């Protein structure tokens, strides 16, 4: 099956930033036989790909049991309906959770999408809907090449439409992409402070506050673009064992929890390629993209799980009560 290679979209105005590539965009990449044309087509056309029933009920039950045990052991900020907040990096305390990430179907897809060997750099476990605003993961974990990062979200139960399912912003992976230099260029005060903080080495509360302000300004730019594009957010309907991968540049978030008595058990693994240079939210917000190459990327302190998959090592996992609690490992 032929896969369209040229992406042409109308930008809202001629001064807008340009879209970023969806992959290596070489004939080898488009023509690869590593995964099905259907998954490739979804990725290129929609910025996400779904694999139904990627896991057996037993695999899902085993995963849920581990997380449930941790939720008994630690305060994870349960709400009045008994559902806890997210847990970050739990796979480091329980590497067996990586069984889901290390499935051949998952890794084969990512090897193609990232054009590299996939490495887990983070995971989150959810018991309830996040209601997170639309965002693009790349700004939080800036990857070079920019397509070499992906989310892999696993439904750990049938997700009700009323439980705050995932949503995505159709076609946003092909939209003009706002780098932080674009965000600051429209506001002389932001531009001046950004230049100032880019040169300061140490981390102060003021600097952190400014980085947060840049994040809000980025979101304003994105929401304005979304409104100009006149698209409608779409919800993903997923059942226990289904997986969705989303592109580093696809905007997504959590829908409102219509019925807060419903849980939304799910997990996400965030992947990069072994050769990806990964930069932080702060680096992305303070530096021009061209200048990032002179910045130090995040250190890749890799660990191996059963020879199946590698993951970046941090020395903590995080629970929420609701303030994040850093638990040493
Ligand atoms: O699960 C959700 O509601 C959103 C998760 C998300 O955006 C992420 O993990 O990158
Ligand atoms: Fe996200």
mmCIF file of C-alpha atoms and ligand atoms in Angstrom:
data_model
loop_
_atom_site.group_PDB
_atom_site.id
_atom_site.type_symbol
_atom_site.label_atom_id
_atom_site.label_comp_id
_atom_site.label_asym_id
_atom_site.label_seq_id
_atom_site.Cartn_x
_atom_site.Cartn_y
_atom_site.Cartn_z
ATOM 1 C CA UNK A 1 0.000 0.000 0.000
ATOM 2 C CA UNK A 2 1.325 3.441 -0.880
ATOM 3 C CA UNK A 3 1.823 5.819 1.985
ATOM 4 C CA UNK A 4 1.530 9.505 1.236
ATOM 5 C CA UNK A 5 4.796 11.211 1.999
ATOM 6 C CA UNK A 6 4.033 14.857 1.364
ATOM 7 C CA UNK A 7 2.103 16.664 4.060
ATOM 8 C CA UNK A 8 0.684 19.950 3.024
ATOM 9 C CA UNK A 9 -1.339 22.026 5.413
ATOM 10 C CA UNK A 10 -2.499 25.582 5.439
ATOM 11 C CA UNK A 11 -0.820 27.665 8.094
ATOM 12 C CA UNK A 12 -2.972 30.309 9.772
ATOM 13 C CA UNK A 13 -0.614 33.135 8.843
ATOM 14 C CA UNK A 14 2.612 33.465 6.943
ATOM 15 C CA UNK A 15 4.643 34.418 10.049
ATOM 16 C CA UNK A 16 3.734 31.218 11.877
ATOM 17 C CA UNK A 17 6.351 28.618 12.755
ATOM 18 C CA UNK A 18 6.716 25.597 10.490
ATOM 19 C CA UNK A 19 5.695 21.975 11.099
ATOM 20 C CA UNK A 20 8.336 19.446 12.169
ATOM 21 C CA UNK A 21 8.952 16.079 10.461
ATOM 22 C CA UNK A 22 6.846 13.092 11.527
ATOM 23 C CA UNK A 23 9.717 10.645 11.100
ATOM 24 C CA UNK A 24 12.906 10.296 9.100
ATOM 25 C CA UNK A 25 10.639 10.561 6.041
ATOM 26 C CA UNK A 26 13.022 8.545 3.884
ATOM 27 C CA UNK A 27 11.746 6.037 1.296
ATOM 28 C CA UNK A 28 13.129 3.261 3.564
ATOM 29 C CA UNK A 29 11.091 4.562 6.481
ATOM 30 C CA UNK A 30 7.870 4.925 4.512
ATOM 31 C CA UNK A 31 8.430 1.578 2.823
ATOM 32 C CA UNK A 32 9.574 -0.393 5.875
ATOM 33 C CA UNK A 33 8.004 -3.838 6.275
ATOM 34 C CA UNK A 34 8.778 -4.031 9.968
ATOM 35 C CA UNK A 35 5.185 -3.264 10.948
ATOM 36 C CA UNK A 36 1.825 -3.320 9.202
ATOM 37 C CA UNK A 37 0.887 -0.631 6.708
ATOM 38 C CA UNK A 38 -2.186 0.033 8.795
ATOM 39 C CA UNK A 39 -0.151 1.040 11.871
ATOM 40 C CA UNK A 40 2.215 3.102 9.728
ATOM 41 C CA UNK A 41 -0.651 4.869 8.008
ATOM 42 C CA UNK A 42 -2.315 5.708 11.336
ATOM 43 C CA UNK A 43 0.950 7.143 12.665
ATOM 44 C CA UNK A 44 1.641 9.274 9.632
ATOM 45 C CA UNK A 45 -1.921 10.418 8.964
ATOM 46 C CA UNK A 46 -3.266 10.722 12.520
ATOM 47 C CA UNK A 47 -0.231 10.963 14.802
ATOM 48 C CA UNK A 48 -1.369 7.967 16.826
ATOM 49 C CA UNK A 49 -1.666 4.215 16.322
ATOM 50 C CA UNK A 50 -3.845 1.752 18.203
ATOM 51 C CA UNK A 51 -3.157 -1.928 18.812
ATOM 52 C CA UNK A 52 -6.259 -3.684 20.133
ATOM 53 C CA UNK A 53 -5.912 -6.513 22.679
ATOM 54 C CA UNK A 54 -2.139 -6.223 22.891
ATOM 55 C CA UNK A 55 -2.231 -8.036 26.249
ATOM 56 C CA UNK A 56 -4.080 -10.971 27.768
ATOM 57 C CA UNK A 57 -6.458 -10.487 30.727
ATOM 58 C CA UNK A 58 -3.887 -12.327 32.891
ATOM 59 C CA UNK A 59 -1.128 -9.854 31.975
ATOM 60 C CA UNK A 60 -3.414 -6.937 32.814
ATOM 61 C CA UNK A 61 -4.513 -8.536 36.101
ATOM 62 C CA UNK A 62 -0.883 -9.175 37.131
ATOM 63 C CA UNK A 63 0.013 -5.550 36.400
ATOM 64 C CA UNK A 64 -3.032 -4.203 38.273
ATOM 65 C CA UNK A 65 -2.225 -6.360 41.319
ATOM 66 C CA UNK A 66 1.246 -4.836 41.672
ATOM 67 C CA UNK A 67 -0.060 -1.279 41.430
ATOM 68 C CA UNK A 68 -2.936 -2.008 43.855
ATOM 69 C CA UNK A 69 -0.436 -3.332 46.410
ATOM 70 C CA UNK A 70 1.651 -0.152 46.119
ATOM 71 C CA UNK A 71 -1.458 1.978 46.548
ATOM 72 C CA UNK A 72 -2.113 0.157 49.829
ATOM 73 C CA UNK A 73 1.452 0.688 50.999
ATOM 74 C CA UNK A 74 1.827 4.369 50.072
ATOM 75 C CA UNK A 75 -0.438 7.383 50.323
ATOM 76 C CA UNK A 76 -1.193 8.214 46.692
ATOM 77 C CA UNK A 77 -3.659 11.020 47.407
ATOM 78 C CA UNK A 78 -6.956 9.145 47.165
ATOM 79 C CA UNK A 79 -9.944 11.387 46.442
ATOM 80 C CA UNK A 80 -13.375 11.118 48.099
ATOM 81 C CA UNK A 81 -14.229 8.279 45.700
ATOM 82 C CA UNK A 82 -11.184 6.283 46.764
ATOM 83 C CA UNK A 83 -9.107 6.784 43.601
ATOM 84 C CA UNK A 84 -5.462 7.707 43.998
ATOM 85 C CA UNK A 85 -3.386 10.164 41.995
ATOM 86 C CA UNK A 86 -0.728 9.174 39.533
ATOM 87 C CA UNK A 87 2.440 7.312 40.473
ATOM 88 C CA UNK A 88 5.569 8.142 38.506
ATOM 89 C CA UNK A 89 8.515 5.853 37.725
ATOM 90 C CA UNK A 90 7.025 2.880 39.569
ATOM 91 C CA UNK A 91 8.706 0.507 37.125
ATOM 92 C CA UNK A 92 11.973 1.201 38.903
ATOM 93 C CA UNK A 93 10.636 -0.188 42.168
ATOM 94 C CA UNK A 94 8.860 -3.010 40.312
ATOM 95 C CA UNK A 95 10.750 -3.678 37.069
ATOM 96 C CA UNK A 96 8.282 -6.498 36.314
ATOM 97 C CA UNK A 97 5.862 -3.716 35.307
ATOM 98 C CA UNK A 98 8.082 -3.340 32.246
ATOM 99 C CA UNK A 99 6.735 -6.659 30.909
ATOM 100 C CA UNK A 100 3.996 -4.669 29.151
ATOM 101 C CA UNK A 101 6.495 -2.235 27.633
ATOM 102 C CA UNK A 102 8.817 -5.030 26.511
ATOM 103 C CA UNK A 103 6.264 -6.871 24.341
ATOM 104 C CA UNK A 104 7.574 -7.515 20.797
ATOM 105 C CA UNK A 105 4.575 -5.810 19.136
ATOM 106 C CA UNK A 106 5.252 -2.662 21.172
ATOM 107 C CA UNK A 107 8.987 -2.635 20.533
ATOM 108 C CA UNK A 108 8.659 -3.429 16.824
ATOM 109 C CA UNK A 109 6.299 -0.527 16.330
ATOM 110 C CA UNK A 110 8.543 1.869 18.226
ATOM 111 C CA UNK A 111 11.705 0.721 16.444
ATOM 112 C CA UNK A 112 10.050 1.882 13.263
ATOM 113 C CA UNK A 113 8.386 5.055 14.604
ATOM 114 C CA UNK A 114 11.466 6.316 16.470
ATOM 115 C CA UNK A 115 13.861 4.881 13.903
ATOM 116 C CA UNK A 116 15.957 3.647 16.808
ATOM 117 C CA UNK A 117 16.052 1.109 19.637
ATOM 118 C CA UNK A 118 13.284 2.154 22.100
ATOM 119 C CA UNK A 119 14.243 3.041 25.666
ATOM 120 C CA UNK A 120 11.751 3.771 28.482
ATOM 121 C CA UNK A 121 12.542 7.087 30.124
ATOM 122 C CA UNK A 122 9.429 7.379 32.269
ATOM 123 C CA UNK A 123 6.178 5.777 33.326
ATOM 124 C CA UNK A 124 2.994 6.923 34.992
ATOM 125 C CA UNK A 125 0.245 4.850 36.567
ATOM 126 C CA UNK A 126 -3.262 6.271 36.770
ATOM 127 C CA UNK A 127 -6.250 5.142 38.788
ATOM 128 C CA UNK A 128 -8.498 8.068 37.832
ATOM 129 C CA UNK A 129 -8.774 10.414 34.864
ATOM 130 C CA UNK A 130 -6.151 13.168 34.794
ATOM 131 C CA UNK A 131 -8.343 15.891 33.217
ATOM 132 C CA UNK A 132 -5.052 17.250 31.860
ATOM 133 C CA UNK A 133 -5.252 20.211 29.444
ATOM 134 C CA UNK A 134 -4.215 19.622 25.823
ATOM 135 C CA UNK A 135 -0.432 19.553 25.585
ATOM 136 C CA UNK A 136 2.359 18.227 23.413
ATOM 137 C CA UNK A 137 4.775 15.922 25.229
ATOM 138 C CA UNK A 138 7.779 17.161 23.248
ATOM 139 C CA UNK A 139 7.877 20.448 25.167
ATOM 140 C CA UNK A 140 8.317 18.562 28.452
ATOM 141 C CA UNK A 141 10.829 16.056 27.085
ATOM 142 C CA UNK A 142 12.394 17.738 24.094
ATOM 143 C CA UNK A 143 13.809 15.059 21.800
ATOM 144 C CA UNK A 144 16.354 15.473 19.015
ATOM 145 C CA UNK A 145 15.447 14.205 16.474
ATOM 146 C CA UNK A 146 12.043 15.673 17.298
ATOM 147 C CA UNK A 147 10.126 12.554 16.245
ATOM 148 C CA UNK A 148 12.209 10.233 18.427
ATOM 149 C CA UNK A 149 9.884 10.242 21.438
ATOM 150 C CA UNK A 150 6.479 8.605 21.891
ATOM 151 C CA UNK A 151 3.873 7.855 24.526
ATOM 152 C CA UNK A 152 2.563 4.301 24.876
ATOM 153 C CA UNK A 153 -0.676 4.283 26.878
ATOM 154 C CA UNK A 154 -2.210 1.024 28.075
ATOM 155 C CA UNK A 155 -5.854 0.625 29.114
ATOM 156 C CA UNK A 156 -5.819 -1.458 32.299
ATOM 157 C CA UNK A 157 -9.616 -1.780 32.293
ATOM 158 C CA UNK A 158 -12.407 -0.920 29.851
ATOM 159 C CA UNK A 159 -12.366 2.888 29.821
ATOM 160 C CA UNK A 160 -15.813 4.458 30.080
ATOM 161 C CA UNK A 161 -16.555 7.628 28.136
ATOM 162 C CA UNK A 162 -17.597 9.130 31.506
ATOM 163 C CA UNK A 163 -14.335 8.226 33.280
ATOM 164 C CA UNK A 164 -12.225 10.980 31.654
ATOM 165 C CA UNK A 165 -10.810 9.116 28.649
ATOM 166 C CA UNK A 166 -7.814 10.293 26.649
ATOM 167 C CA UNK A 167 -8.500 12.871 23.976
ATOM 168 C CA UNK A 168 -6.363 14.092 21.108
ATOM 169 C CA UNK A 169 -6.370 17.133 18.859
ATOM 170 C CA UNK A 170 -6.748 15.768 15.311
ATOM 171 C CA UNK A 171 -3.901 16.564 12.919
ATOM 172 C CA UNK A 172 -1.987 18.632 15.493
ATOM 173 C CA UNK A 173 1.197 16.609 14.823
ATOM 174 C CA UNK A 174 1.296 18.292 11.399
ATOM 175 C CA UNK A 175 0.580 21.811 12.592
ATOM 176 C CA UNK A 176 3.109 24.641 12.782
ATOM 177 C CA UNK A 177 5.119 23.962 15.924
ATOM 178 C CA UNK A 178 5.829 26.722 18.433
ATOM 179 C CA UNK A 179 9.405 26.613 19.660
ATOM 180 C CA UNK A 180 10.116 28.783 22.695
ATOM 181 C CA UNK A 181 11.788 31.399 20.479
ATOM 182 C CA UNK A 182 8.473 31.792 18.630
ATOM 183 C CA UNK A 183 6.587 32.122 21.902
ATOM 184 C CA UNK A 184 8.937 34.814 23.233
ATOM 185 C CA UNK A 185 9.210 36.723 19.967
ATOM 186 C CA UNK A 186 5.766 38.290 20.354
ATOM 187 C CA UNK A 187 6.483 39.692 23.836
ATOM 188 C CA UNK A 188 9.571 41.894 24.458
ATOM 189 C CA UNK A 189 9.469 41.323 28.234
ATOM 190 C CA UNK A 190 9.415 37.526 27.832
ATOM 191 C CA UNK A 191 12.156 37.738 25.190
ATOM 192 C CA UNK A 192 14.426 39.812 27.447
ATOM 193 C CA UNK A 193 13.919 37.656 30.547
ATOM 194 C CA UNK A 194 14.388 34.486 28.504
ATOM 195 C CA UNK A 195 17.738 35.750 27.274
ATOM 196 C CA UNK A 196 18.732 36.647 30.818
ATOM 197 C CA UNK A 197 17.786 33.270 32.352
ATOM 198 C CA UNK A 198 19.330 31.318 29.473
ATOM 199 C CA UNK A 199 22.686 32.656 30.648
ATOM 200 C CA UNK A 200 22.238 31.968 34.382
ATOM 201 C CA UNK A 201 23.623 28.587 35.358
ATOM 202 C CA UNK A 202 22.123 28.093 38.805
ATOM 203 C CA UNK A 203 18.497 27.325 39.511
ATOM 204 C CA UNK A 204 16.648 29.973 41.512
ATOM 205 C CA UNK A 205 12.970 30.199 42.467
ATOM 206 C CA UNK A 206 12.678 33.229 40.122
ATOM 207 C CA UNK A 207 14.097 31.241 37.237
ATOM 208 C CA UNK A 208 11.684 28.374 37.896
ATOM 209 C CA UNK A 209 8.819 30.859 38.036
ATOM 210 C CA UNK A 210 9.852 32.324 34.704
ATOM 211 C CA UNK A 211 10.123 28.875 33.078
ATOM 212 C CA UNK A 212 6.560 28.221 34.316
ATOM 213 C CA UNK A 213 5.473 31.522 32.784
ATOM 214 C CA UNK A 214 6.974 30.496 29.451
ATOM 215 C CA UNK A 215 5.030 27.228 29.719
ATOM 216 C CA UNK A 216 1.783 29.153 30.154
ATOM 217 C CA UNK A 217 2.658 31.408 27.208
ATOM 218 C CA UNK A 218 3.381 28.315 25.083
ATOM 219 C CA UNK A 219 -0.053 26.898 26.006
ATOM 220 C CA UNK A 220 -1.706 30.228 25.082
ATOM 221 C CA UNK A 221 -0.038 30.088 21.644
ATOM 222 C CA UNK A 222 -1.131 26.493 21.169
ATOM 223 C CA UNK A 223 -4.751 27.130 22.231
ATOM 224 C CA UNK A 224 -4.931 30.112 19.860
ATOM 225 C CA UNK A 225 -3.613 27.918 17.027
ATOM 226 C CA UNK A 226 -6.111 25.199 17.918
ATOM 227 C CA UNK A 227 -8.948 27.694 17.744
ATOM 228 C CA UNK A 228 -7.680 29.067 14.392
ATOM 229 C CA UNK A 229 -7.554 25.515 13.025
ATOM 230 C CA UNK A 230 -11.206 24.942 14.007
ATOM 231 C CA UNK A 231 -10.719 21.299 14.880
ATOM 232 C CA UNK A 232 -12.719 19.302 17.356
ATOM 233 C CA UNK A 233 -10.992 17.279 20.064
ATOM 234 C CA UNK A 234 -11.662 13.549 19.762
ATOM 235 C CA UNK A 235 -11.864 10.942 22.486
ATOM 236 C CA UNK A 236 -10.144 7.544 22.254
ATOM 237 C CA UNK A 237 -12.325 4.588 23.109
ATOM 238 C CA UNK A 238 -10.128 1.852 24.573
ATOM 239 C CA UNK A 239 -10.770 -1.462 26.300
ATOM 240 C CA UNK A 240 -8.632 -3.420 28.757
ATOM 241 C CA UNK A 241 -5.475 -4.569 26.990
ATOM 242 C CA UNK A 242 -5.650 -2.000 24.169
ATOM 243 C CA UNK A 243 -2.660 0.243 23.538
ATOM 244 C CA UNK A 244 -2.368 3.641 21.915
ATOM 245 C CA UNK A 245 0.936 5.181 20.865
ATOM 246 C CA UNK A 246 1.019 8.919 20.365
ATOM 247 C CA UNK A 247 3.522 10.944 18.426
ATOM 248 C CA UNK A 248 5.830 13.374 20.264
ATOM 249 C CA UNK A 249 4.062 16.245 18.458
ATOM 250 C CA UNK A 250 0.416 15.184 18.794
ATOM 251 C CA UNK A 251 -1.563 17.288 21.281
ATOM 252 C CA UNK A 252 -3.530 15.186 23.760
ATOM 253 C CA UNK A 253 -4.919 15.304 27.265
ATOM 254 C CA UNK A 254 -7.493 13.876 29.676
ATOM 255 C CA UNK A 255 -11.215 14.538 29.191
ATOM 256 C CA UNK A 256 -13.356 15.689 32.138
ATOM 257 C CA UNK A 257 -14.442 13.011 34.595
ATOM 258 C CA UNK A 258 -18.199 13.082 34.040
ATOM 259 C CA UNK A 259 -18.785 10.368 36.633
ATOM 260 C CA UNK A 260 -16.137 10.613 39.377
ATOM 261 C CA UNK A 261 -17.257 7.254 40.771
ATOM 262 C CA UNK A 262 -15.629 5.603 37.763
ATOM 263 C CA UNK A 263 -11.962 4.640 37.837
ATOM 264 C CA UNK A 264 -9.715 4.977 34.785
ATOM 265 C CA UNK A 265 -6.942 2.466 35.374
ATOM 266 C CA UNK A 266 -4.195 2.992 32.840
ATOM 267 C CA UNK A 267 -0.462 3.286 32.497
ATOM 268 C CA UNK A 268 1.763 5.205 30.169
ATOM 269 C CA UNK A 269 5.345 4.467 29.210
ATOM 270 C CA UNK A 270 7.248 7.319 27.643
ATOM 271 C CA UNK A 271 9.868 6.184 25.158
ATOM 272 C CA UNK A 272 12.799 7.756 23.360
ATOM 273 C CA UNK A 273 15.406 6.214 21.086
ATOM 274 C CA UNK A 274 18.731 5.037 22.466
ATOM 275 C CA UNK A 275 20.431 7.742 20.386
ATOM 276 C CA UNK A 276 17.944 10.495 21.172
ATOM 277 C CA UNK A 277 19.233 13.622 22.824
ATOM 278 C CA UNK A 278 16.691 14.422 25.516
ATOM 279 C CA UNK A 279 16.394 17.973 26.867
ATOM 280 C CA UNK A 280 14.341 19.241 29.793
ATOM 281 C CA UNK A 281 11.316 21.552 29.813
ATOM 282 C CA UNK A 282 13.587 24.274 31.195
ATOM 283 C CA UNK A 283 16.153 23.860 28.424
ATOM 284 C CA UNK A 284 13.410 23.882 25.787
ATOM 285 C CA UNK A 285 11.828 27.035 27.225
ATOM 286 C CA UNK A 286 15.029 29.045 27.678
ATOM 287 C CA UNK A 287 17.055 28.188 24.570
ATOM 288 C CA UNK A 288 16.560 28.508 20.843
ATOM 289 C CA UNK A 289 16.382 25.111 19.212
ATOM 290 C CA UNK A 290 19.649 25.716 17.355
ATOM 291 C CA UNK A 291 21.377 26.545 20.659
ATOM 292 C CA UNK A 292 20.270 23.319 22.373
ATOM 293 C CA UNK A 293 23.074 21.415 20.697
ATOM 294 C CA UNK A 294 25.516 23.273 22.942
ATOM 295 C CA UNK A 295 23.496 22.247 26.027
ATOM 296 C CA UNK A 296 24.091 19.024 27.939
ATOM 297 C CA UNK A 297 21.248 16.534 27.263
ATOM 298 C CA UNK A 298 19.785 14.416 30.080
ATOM 299 C CA UNK A 299 22.246 11.707 31.134
ATOM 300 C CA UNK A 300 21.285 8.228 29.840
ATOM 301 C CA UNK A 301 21.986 6.040 32.839
ATOM 302 C CA UNK A 302 20.509 2.902 31.278
ATOM 303 C CA UNK A 303 19.442 -0.271 33.042
ATOM 304 C CA UNK A 304 18.400 -3.481 31.354
ATOM 305 C CA UNK A 305 15.286 -5.521 32.148
ATOM 306 C CA UNK A 306 15.801 -9.239 31.423
ATOM 307 C CA UNK A 307 17.693 -8.430 28.248
ATOM 308 C CA UNK A 308 14.366 -7.311 26.754
ATOM 309 C CA UNK A 309 14.326 -3.571 27.194
ATOM 310 C CA UNK A 310 16.418 -0.717 28.526
ATOM 311 C CA UNK A 311 15.189 2.063 30.785
ATOM 312 C CA UNK A 312 16.657 5.275 32.092
ATOM 313 C CA UNK A 313 17.580 5.105 35.725
ATOM 314 C CA UNK A 314 16.442 7.740 38.229
ATOM 315 C CA UNK A 315 17.054 7.349 41.939
ATOM 316 C CA UNK A 316 13.435 7.802 42.984
ATOM 317 C CA UNK A 317 9.827 7.073 42.244
ATOM 318 C CA UNK A 318 7.072 9.603 42.865
ATOM 319 C CA UNK A 319 3.716 9.303 44.594
ATOM 320 C CA UNK A 320 1.158 12.072 45.052
ATOM 321 C CA UNK A 321 -0.589 12.994 48.295
ATOM 322 C CA UNK A 322 -1.466 15.427 46.468
ATOM 323 C CA UNK A 323 1.939 17.136 46.664
ATOM 324 C CA UNK A 324 4.511 14.934 44.932
ATOM 325 C CA UNK A 325 6.481 12.754 47.342
ATOM 326 C CA UNK A 326 9.873 11.617 46.129
ATOM 327 C CA UNK A 327 10.584 8.130 47.440
ATOM 328 C CA UNK A 328 14.198 7.009 47.238
ATOM 329 C CA UNK A 329 14.893 3.698 45.525
HETATM 330 O O1 LIG B 1 -3.601 9.900 30.770
HETATM 331 C C1 LIG B 1 -3.844 11.078 30.520
HETATM 332 O O2 LIG B 1 -4.947 11.595 30.776
HETATM 333 C C2 LIG B 1 -2.791 11.955 29.896
HETATM 334 C C3 LIG B 1 -1.427 11.382 30.041
HETATM 335 C C4 LIG B 1 -0.395 12.168 29.321
HETATM 336 O O3 LIG B 1 -0.642 13.183 28.743
HETATM 337 C C5 LIG B 1 0.985 11.678 29.282
HETATM 338 O O4 LIG B 1 1.304 10.745 30.039
HETATM 339 O O5 LIG B 1 1.788 12.196 28.485
HETATM 340 FE FE1 LIG B 2 1.133 13.864 27.655
#
